[in-house]
Coordinates of C-alpha atoms in Angstrom, one line a residue:
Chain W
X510 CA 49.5 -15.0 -76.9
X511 CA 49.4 -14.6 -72.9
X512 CA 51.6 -17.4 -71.2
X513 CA 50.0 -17.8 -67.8
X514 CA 53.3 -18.4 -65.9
X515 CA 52.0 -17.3 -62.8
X516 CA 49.8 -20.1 -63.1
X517 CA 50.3 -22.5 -59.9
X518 CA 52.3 -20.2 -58.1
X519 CA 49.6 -17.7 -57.8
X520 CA 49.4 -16.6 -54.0
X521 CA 45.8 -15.9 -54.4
X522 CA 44.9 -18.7 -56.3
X523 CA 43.6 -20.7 -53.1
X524 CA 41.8 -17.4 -51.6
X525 CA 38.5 -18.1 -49.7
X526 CA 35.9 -16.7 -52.1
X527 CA 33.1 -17.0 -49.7
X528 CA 35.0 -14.3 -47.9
X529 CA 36.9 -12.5 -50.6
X530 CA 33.2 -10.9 -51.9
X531 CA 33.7 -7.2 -50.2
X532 CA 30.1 -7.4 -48.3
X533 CA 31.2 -10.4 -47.2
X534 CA 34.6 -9.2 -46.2
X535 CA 33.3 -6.4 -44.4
X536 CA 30.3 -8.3 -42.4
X537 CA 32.8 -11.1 -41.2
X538 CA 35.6 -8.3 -40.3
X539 CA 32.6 -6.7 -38.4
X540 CA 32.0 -10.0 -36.1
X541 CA 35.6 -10.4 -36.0
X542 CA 36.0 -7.9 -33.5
X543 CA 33.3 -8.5 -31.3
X544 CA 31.3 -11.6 -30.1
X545 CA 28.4 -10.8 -31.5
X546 CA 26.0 -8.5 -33.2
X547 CA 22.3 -8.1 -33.6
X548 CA 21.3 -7.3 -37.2
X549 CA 20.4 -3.6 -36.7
X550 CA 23.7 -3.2 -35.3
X551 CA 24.7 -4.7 -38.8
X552 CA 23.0 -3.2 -41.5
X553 CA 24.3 0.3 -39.8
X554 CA 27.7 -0.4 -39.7
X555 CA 28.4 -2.0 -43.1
X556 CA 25.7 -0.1 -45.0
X557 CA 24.0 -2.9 -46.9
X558 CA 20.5 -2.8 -47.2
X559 CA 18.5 -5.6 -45.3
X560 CA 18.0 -8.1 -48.1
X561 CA 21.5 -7.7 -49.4
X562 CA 22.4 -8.6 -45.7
X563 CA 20.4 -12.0 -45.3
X564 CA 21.5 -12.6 -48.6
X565 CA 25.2 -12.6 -47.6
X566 CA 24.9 -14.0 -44.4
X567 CA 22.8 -17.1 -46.1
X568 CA 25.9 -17.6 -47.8
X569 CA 27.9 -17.2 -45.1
X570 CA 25.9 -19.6 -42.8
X571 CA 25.8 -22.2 -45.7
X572 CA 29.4 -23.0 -44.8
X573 CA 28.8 -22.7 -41.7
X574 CA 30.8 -19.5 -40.8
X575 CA 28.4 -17.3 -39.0
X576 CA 25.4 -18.5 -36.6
X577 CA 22.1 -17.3 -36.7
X578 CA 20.1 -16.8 -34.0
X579 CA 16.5 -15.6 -34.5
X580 CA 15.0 -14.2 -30.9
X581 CA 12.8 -11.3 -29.4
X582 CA 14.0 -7.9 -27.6
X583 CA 10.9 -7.3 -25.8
X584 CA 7.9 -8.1 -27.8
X585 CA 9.8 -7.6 -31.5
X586 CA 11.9 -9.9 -33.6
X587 CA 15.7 -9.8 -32.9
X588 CA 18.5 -11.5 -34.5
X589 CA 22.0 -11.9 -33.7
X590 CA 24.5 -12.9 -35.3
X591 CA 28.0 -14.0 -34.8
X592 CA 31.1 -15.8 -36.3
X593 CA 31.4 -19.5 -35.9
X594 CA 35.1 -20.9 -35.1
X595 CA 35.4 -22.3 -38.4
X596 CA 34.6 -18.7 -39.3
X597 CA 37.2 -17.2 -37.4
X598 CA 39.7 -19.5 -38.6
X599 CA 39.1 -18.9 -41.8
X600 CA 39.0 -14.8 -41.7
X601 CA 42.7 -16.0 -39.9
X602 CA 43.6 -17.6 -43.1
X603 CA 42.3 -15.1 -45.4
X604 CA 44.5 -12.4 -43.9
X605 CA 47.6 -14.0 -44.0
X606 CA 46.7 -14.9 -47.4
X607 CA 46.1 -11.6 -48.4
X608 CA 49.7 -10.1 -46.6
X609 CA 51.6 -12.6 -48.2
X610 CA 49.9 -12.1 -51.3
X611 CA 50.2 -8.4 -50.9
X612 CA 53.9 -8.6 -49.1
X613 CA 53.1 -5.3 -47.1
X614 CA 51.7 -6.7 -43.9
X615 CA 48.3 -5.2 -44.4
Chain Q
X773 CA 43.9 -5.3 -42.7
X774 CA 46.2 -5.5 -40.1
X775 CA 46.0 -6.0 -36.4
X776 CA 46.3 -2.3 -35.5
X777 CA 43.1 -1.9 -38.2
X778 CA 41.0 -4.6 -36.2
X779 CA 42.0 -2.7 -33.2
X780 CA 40.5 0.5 -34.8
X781 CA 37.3 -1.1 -35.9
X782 CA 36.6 -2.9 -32.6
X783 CA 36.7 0.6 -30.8
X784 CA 35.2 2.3 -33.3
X785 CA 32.3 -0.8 -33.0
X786 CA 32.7 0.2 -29.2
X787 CA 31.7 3.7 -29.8
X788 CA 29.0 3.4 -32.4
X789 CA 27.5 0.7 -29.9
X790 CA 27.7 3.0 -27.0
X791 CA 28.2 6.6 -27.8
X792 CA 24.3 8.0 -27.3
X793 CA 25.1 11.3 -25.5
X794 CA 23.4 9.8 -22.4
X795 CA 26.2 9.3 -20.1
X796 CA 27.0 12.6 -20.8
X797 CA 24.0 13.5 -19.8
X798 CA 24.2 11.6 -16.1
X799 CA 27.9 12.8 -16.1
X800 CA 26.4 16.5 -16.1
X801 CA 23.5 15.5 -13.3
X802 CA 26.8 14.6 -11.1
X803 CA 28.5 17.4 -11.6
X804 CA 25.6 19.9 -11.1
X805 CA 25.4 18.9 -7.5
X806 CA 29.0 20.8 -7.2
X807 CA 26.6 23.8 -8.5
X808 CA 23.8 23.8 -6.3
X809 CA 24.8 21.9 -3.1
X810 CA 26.9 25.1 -1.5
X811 CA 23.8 26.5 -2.5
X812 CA 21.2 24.4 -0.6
X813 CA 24.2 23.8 2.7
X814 CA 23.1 26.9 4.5
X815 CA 19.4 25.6 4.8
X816 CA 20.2 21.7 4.6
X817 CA 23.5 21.4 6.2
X818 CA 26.6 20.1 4.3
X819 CA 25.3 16.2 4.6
X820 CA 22.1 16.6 3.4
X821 CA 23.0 18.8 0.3
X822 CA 24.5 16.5 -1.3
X823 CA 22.7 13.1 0.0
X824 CA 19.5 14.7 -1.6
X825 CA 20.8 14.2 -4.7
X826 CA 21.7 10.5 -4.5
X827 CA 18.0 9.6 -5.2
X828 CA 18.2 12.1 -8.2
X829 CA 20.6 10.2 -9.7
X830 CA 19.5 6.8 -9.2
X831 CA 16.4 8.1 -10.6
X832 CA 17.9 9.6 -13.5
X833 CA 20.3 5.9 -14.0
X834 CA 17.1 3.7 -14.2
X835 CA 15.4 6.6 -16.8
X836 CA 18.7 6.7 -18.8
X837 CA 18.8 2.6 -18.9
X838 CA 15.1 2.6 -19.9
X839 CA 15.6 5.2 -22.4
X840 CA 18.8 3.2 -24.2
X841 CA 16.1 0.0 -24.2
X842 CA 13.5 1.8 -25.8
X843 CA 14.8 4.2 -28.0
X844 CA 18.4 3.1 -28.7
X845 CA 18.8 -0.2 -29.0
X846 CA 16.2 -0.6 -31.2
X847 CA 17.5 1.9 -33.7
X848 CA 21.4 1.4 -33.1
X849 CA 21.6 -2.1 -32.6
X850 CA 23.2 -4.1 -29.8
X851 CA 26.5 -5.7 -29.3
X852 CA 28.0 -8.2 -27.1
X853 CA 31.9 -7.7 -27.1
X854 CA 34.6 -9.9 -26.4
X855 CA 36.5 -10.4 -23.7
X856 CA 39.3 -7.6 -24.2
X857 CA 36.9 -5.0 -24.2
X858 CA 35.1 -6.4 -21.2
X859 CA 38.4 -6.5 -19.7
X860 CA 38.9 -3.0 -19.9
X861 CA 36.1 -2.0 -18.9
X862 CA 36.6 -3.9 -15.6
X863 CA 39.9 -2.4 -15.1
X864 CA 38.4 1.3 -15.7
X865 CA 35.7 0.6 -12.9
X866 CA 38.3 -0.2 -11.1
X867 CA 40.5 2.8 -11.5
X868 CA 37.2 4.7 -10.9
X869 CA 36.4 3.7 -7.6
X870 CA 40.0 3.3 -6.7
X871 CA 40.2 7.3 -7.8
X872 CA 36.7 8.0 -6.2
X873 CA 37.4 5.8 -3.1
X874 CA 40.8 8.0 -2.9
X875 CA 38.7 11.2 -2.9
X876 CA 36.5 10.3 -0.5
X877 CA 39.1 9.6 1.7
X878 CA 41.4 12.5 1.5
X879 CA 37.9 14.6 2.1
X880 CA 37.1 12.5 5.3
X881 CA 40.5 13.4 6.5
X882 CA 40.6 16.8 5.7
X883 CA 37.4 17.1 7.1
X884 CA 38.1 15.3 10.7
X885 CA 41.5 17.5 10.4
X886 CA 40.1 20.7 10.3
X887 CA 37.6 19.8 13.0
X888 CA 40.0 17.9 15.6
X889 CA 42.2 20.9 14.4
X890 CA 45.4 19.0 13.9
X891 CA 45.0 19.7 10.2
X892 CA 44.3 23.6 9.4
X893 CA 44.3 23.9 5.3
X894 CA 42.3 27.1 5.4
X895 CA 39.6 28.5 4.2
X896 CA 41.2 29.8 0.9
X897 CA 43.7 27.1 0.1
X898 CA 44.1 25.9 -3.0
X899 CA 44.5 22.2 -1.6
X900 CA 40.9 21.4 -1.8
X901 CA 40.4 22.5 -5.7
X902 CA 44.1 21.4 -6.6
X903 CA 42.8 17.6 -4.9
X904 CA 39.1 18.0 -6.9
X905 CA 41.1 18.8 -10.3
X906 CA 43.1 15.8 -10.0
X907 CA 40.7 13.6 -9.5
X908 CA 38.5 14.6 -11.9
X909 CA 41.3 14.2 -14.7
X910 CA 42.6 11.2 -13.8
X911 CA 39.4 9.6 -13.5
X912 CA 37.8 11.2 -17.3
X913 CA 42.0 10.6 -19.0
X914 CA 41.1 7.1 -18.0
X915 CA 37.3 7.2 -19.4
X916 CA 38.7 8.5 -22.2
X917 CA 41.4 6.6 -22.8
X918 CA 39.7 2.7 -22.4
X919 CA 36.1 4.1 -24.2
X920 CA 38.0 5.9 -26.9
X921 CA 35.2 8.9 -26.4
X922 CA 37.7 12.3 -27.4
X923 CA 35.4 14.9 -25.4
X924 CA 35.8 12.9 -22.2
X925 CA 39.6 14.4 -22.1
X926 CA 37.7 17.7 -22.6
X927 CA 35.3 16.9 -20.3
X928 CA 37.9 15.8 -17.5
X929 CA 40.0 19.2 -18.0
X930 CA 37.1 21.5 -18.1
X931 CA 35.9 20.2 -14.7
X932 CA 39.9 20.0 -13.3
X933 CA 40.3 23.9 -14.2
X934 CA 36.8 24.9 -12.8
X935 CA 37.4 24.8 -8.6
X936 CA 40.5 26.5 -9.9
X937 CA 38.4 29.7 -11.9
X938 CA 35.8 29.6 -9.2
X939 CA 38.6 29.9 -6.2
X940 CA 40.1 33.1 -8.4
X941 CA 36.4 33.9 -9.0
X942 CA 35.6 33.8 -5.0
X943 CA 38.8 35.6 -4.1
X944 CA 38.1 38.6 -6.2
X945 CA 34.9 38.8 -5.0
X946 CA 32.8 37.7 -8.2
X947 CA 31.0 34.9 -7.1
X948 CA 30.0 33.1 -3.6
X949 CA 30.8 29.2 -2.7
X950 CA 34.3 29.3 -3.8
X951 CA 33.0 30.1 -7.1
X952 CA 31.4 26.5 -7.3
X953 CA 27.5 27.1 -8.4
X954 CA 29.3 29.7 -11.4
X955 CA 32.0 27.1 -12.1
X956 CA 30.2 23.5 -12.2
X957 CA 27.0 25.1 -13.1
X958 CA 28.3 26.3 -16.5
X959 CA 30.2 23.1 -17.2
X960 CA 27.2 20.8 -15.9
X961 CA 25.2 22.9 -18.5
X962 CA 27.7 21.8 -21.3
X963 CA 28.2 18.4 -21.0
X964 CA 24.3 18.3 -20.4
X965 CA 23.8 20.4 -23.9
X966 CA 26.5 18.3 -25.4
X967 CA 24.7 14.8 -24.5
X968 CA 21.6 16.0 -25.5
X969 CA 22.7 17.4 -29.2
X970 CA 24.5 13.7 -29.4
X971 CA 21.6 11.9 -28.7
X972 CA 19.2 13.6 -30.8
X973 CA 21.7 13.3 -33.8
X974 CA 22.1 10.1 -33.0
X975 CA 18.2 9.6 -33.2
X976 CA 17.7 11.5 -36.0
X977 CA 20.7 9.4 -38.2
X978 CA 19.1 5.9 -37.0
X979 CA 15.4 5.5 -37.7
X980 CA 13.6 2.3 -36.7
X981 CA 14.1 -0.5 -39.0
X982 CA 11.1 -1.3 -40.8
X983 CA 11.8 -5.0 -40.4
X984 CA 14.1 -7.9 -38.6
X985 CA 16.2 -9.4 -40.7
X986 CA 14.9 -12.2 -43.3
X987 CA 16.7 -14.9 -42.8

């Protein structure tokens, strides 16, 4: 029999799934570094296809970690997207989670 | 993911956002000038040789904006960065009109010099191509350095060694102008060549998105 005796003292047991999901982690790393994105700009640097990315971002807006803005460039629909501060905050959290889970600073 | 790794990804954002091959392009229309302004001085005079080209360019800035609305932003995407980046970018202008401002000075003085004739560099010195080089790599190391863009270092030395190969040139009797038309002509030509190949593969890797996103 396994004795979970990690159990309660598990460093990642409070990690924020939301942002743990590795589309996820990669679109809310992506509007980390900048202020904000359109979606083209999106879908070619992470690589998801456009349905998997309004999926994830959905999610993302749900808890109120990304806003959505839908607008035109020109005459053509244009969105852009960027990280709320709650979002921010929690992709803050997340990675000092992850380096003290991890103990390597990365 | 440390912060050295956000740092990477927010310059390599930078570049993917504004790497098209078309400032390389513009950067190549300046340069050209060097090439054919000693040509057109004997018929235009040295002012007007070069002034002509300062509605070239203007023209070719508004067709290189309305070319990155039309046909890049729609297939790369737009960004709006934060306020590091923006404040690099501020201080690289800077550095660039300090550099250029510099330039233009030193050539204003050298220029009334030789004329009042309390300054006599002569005809063959290697001041004026020595002064040209560093101005050109100071003002592409910077370029380089803040936009990340590796063949801007390239760039930058390229164009510092060329009044150098064209004085040789000109003193052993291969080319006219100081060597300047041979010189900037054949850089101008690859930068251009360069910016062109980078904008078509650019193109060509980021068709138009069928759709906006549905959200």
């Amino acid at each position: 029999m396994i004795v979970p005796s990690t159990v309660g003292t598990d460093p990642l047991s409070g990690i924020d799934q939301v942002i743990h999901a590795p589309a996820r982690l990669r679109i809310v790393t992506q509007l980390y570094v900048v202020e904000a994105v359109d979606a083209t700009f999106l879908v070619n640097q992470t690589g998801l296809t456009w349905g998997n990315l309004a999926t994830h971002l959905r999610k993302l807006e749900k808890h109120d970690y990304v806003t959505i803005e839908k607008g035109y460039r020109g005459r053509k629909p244009n969105t852009v997207i960027s990280l709320t501060q709650l979002g921010r905050e929690a992709f803050r959290s997340y990675r000092e989670l992850m380096q003290h889970a991890l103990g390597d600073g990365s | 993911m440390n912060d050295q790794d956000l740092r990477a990804l927010e310059r390599q954002t930078f570049r993917a956002a504004t790497d098209d091959g078309l400032w390389d392009v513009l950067i190549a229309g300046v340069f050209a000038m060097f090439a054919v302004a000693p040509l057109l001085s004997a018929s235009m005079g040295d002012f007007w040789s070069s002034a002509v080209f300062v509605p070239i360019w203007a023209a070719a800035f508004l067709l290189i904006r309305t070319i990155r609305a039309r046909v890049v932003a729609p297939r790369v995407g737009t960004v709006t960065f934060g306020q590091d980046r923006m404040r690099k970018l501020k201080r690289l202008n800077i550095v660039l009109l300090v550099v250029n401002l510099l330039a233009a000075l030193l050539g204003v003085i050298a220029a009334l010099g030789a004329q009042l004739g309390w300054l006599n560099l002569g005809n063959g010195s290697l001041a004026y191509p020595l002064g040209l080089g560093l101005v050109v790599v100071v003002g592409f190391t910077g370029a380089a350095f803040v936009t990340g863009i590796w063949r801007y270092y390239i760039y930058g030395l390229m164009l510092a060694i060329a009044p150098l190969v064209g004085e040789w040139l000109w003193r052993n009797d291969l080319a006219s102008h100081h060597g300047f038309p041979v010189v900037f002509g054949v850089a101008a030509g690859i930068i251009f060549v360069g910016g062109v190949v980078r904008f078509a593969v650019l193109v060509n890797g980021h068709p138009l998105p069928p759709h906006d996103l549905p959200v």
